[in-house]
C-alpha positions as a printed NumPy array, in Angstrom:
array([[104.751,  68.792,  90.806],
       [103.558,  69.619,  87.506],
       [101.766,  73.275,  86.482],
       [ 98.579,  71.122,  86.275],
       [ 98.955,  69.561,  89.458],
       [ 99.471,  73.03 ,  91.104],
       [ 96.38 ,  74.716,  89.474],
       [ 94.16 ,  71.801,  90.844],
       [ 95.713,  72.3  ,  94.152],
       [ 95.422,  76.191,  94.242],
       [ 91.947,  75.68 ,  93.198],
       [ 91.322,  73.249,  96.24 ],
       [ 93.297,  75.651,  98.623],
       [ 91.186,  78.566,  97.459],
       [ 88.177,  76.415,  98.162],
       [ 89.236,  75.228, 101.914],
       [ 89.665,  78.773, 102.575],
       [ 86.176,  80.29 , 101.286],
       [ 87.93 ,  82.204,  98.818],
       [ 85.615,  83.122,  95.724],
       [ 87.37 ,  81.643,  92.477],
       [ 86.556,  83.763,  89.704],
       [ 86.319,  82.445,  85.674],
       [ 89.974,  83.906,  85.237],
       [ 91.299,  81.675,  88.227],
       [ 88.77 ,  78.565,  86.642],
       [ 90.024,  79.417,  82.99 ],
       [ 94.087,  79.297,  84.146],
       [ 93.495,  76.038,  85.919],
       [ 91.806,  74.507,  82.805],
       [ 94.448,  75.633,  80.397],
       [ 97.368,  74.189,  82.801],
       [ 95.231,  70.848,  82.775],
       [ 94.992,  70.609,  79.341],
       [ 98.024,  71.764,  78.206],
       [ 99.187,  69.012,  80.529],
       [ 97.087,  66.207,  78.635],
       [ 95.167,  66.017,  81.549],
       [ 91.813,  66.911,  79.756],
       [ 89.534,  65.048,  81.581],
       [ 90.52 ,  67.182,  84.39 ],
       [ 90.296,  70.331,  82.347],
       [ 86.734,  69.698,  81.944],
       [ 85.638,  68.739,  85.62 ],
       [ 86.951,  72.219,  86.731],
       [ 84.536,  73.479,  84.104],
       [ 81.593,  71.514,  85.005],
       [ 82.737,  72.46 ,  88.473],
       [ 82.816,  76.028,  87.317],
       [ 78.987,  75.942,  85.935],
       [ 77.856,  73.952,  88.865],
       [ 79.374,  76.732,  91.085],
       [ 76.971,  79.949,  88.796],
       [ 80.526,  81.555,  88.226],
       [ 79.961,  82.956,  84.668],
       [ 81.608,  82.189,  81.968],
       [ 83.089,  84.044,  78.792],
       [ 85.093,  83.455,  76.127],
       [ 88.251,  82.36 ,  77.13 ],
       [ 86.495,  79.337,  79.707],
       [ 84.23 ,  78.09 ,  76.878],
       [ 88.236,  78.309,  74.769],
       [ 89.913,  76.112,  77.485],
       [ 86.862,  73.646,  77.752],
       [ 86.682,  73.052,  74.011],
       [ 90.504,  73.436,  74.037],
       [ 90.549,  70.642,  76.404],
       [ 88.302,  68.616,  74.473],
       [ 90.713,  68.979,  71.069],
       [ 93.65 ,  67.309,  73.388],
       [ 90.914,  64.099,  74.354],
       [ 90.11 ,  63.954,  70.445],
       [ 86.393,  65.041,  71.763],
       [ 85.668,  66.161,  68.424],
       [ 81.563,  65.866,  69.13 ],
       [ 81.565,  67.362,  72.116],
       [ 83.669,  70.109,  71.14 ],
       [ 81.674,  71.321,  68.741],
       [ 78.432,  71.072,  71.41 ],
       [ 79.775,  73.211,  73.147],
       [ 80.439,  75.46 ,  70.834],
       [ 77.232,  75.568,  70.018],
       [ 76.256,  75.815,  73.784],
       [ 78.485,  78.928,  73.907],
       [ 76.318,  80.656,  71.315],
       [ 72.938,  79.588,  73.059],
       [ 74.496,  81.073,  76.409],
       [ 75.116,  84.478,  74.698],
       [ 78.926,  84.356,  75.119],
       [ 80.876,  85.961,  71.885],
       [ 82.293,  82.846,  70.086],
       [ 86.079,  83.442,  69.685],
       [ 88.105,  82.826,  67.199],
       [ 90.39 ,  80.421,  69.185],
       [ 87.425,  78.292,  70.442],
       [ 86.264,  77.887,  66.643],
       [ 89.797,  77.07 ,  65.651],
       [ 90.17 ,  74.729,  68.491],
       [ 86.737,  72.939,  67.86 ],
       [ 88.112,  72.724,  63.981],
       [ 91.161,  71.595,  65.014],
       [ 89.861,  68.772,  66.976],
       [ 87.223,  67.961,  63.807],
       [ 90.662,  67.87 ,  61.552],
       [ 92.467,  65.424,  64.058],
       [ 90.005,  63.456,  63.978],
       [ 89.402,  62.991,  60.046],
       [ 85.984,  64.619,  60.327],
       [ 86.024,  67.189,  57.427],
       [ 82.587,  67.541,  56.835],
       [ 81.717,  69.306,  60.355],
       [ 85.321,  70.825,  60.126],
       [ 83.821,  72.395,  56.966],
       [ 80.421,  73.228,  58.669],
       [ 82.098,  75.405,  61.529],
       [ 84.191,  77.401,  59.041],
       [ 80.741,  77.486,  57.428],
       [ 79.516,  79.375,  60.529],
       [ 82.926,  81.168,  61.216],
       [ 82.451,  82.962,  57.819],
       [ 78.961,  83.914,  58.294],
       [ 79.352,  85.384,  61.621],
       [ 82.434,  87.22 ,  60.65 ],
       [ 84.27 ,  85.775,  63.258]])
């Protein structure tokens, strides 16, 4: 199968067996899914992932909105940006360029332009 299909089923595995799935084994999983244009899927393992109290950091909030620039969630990616700042988690450079890069795909300048905006005056 495909690296996608293998995270998912590790994940599933790990769950069958009790094992405790930590945000590095959520944030691999999430990567493969996206990076496998299966976004949707991405994102389930991350509500999955909040549902579950594991916390999360920078590079699960990356893959999330990541996963949200392959669906063209433009909107939503830049939520949760904004969700990542409200939950105290460092914003990253790669989830900012991800959320722009989504805003840019999608022929929305203006917020594109907003989230530099707030790149710049963070100093990120």
């Amino acid at each position: 199968g495909s690296e996608w299909e293998k995270a998912v089923h590790l994940l599933s595995v790990m769950a069958q067996n009790k094992a405790e799935s930590d945000r590095i084994t959520f944030s691999a999983a999430m990567s493969a899914c996206a990076k496998g244009g299966e976004w949707q899927t991405a994102l389930q393992i991350f509500r999955v992932m909040v549902q579950g109290s594991v916390e999360s950091d920078t590079i699960t909030y990356g893959a999330a909105i990541s996963a949200y620039e392959a669906g063209g969630e433009w909107r939503r990616a830049s939520q949760l940006l904004s969700v990542m700042a409200q939950s105290n988690v460092q914003c990253s450079t790669i989830a900012f360029n991800a959320a722009i890069s989504v805003c840019e795909k999608g022929s929305e300048w203006e917020p594109a332009l907003q989230l530099f905006s707030t790149m710049v005056q963070k100093q990120i």
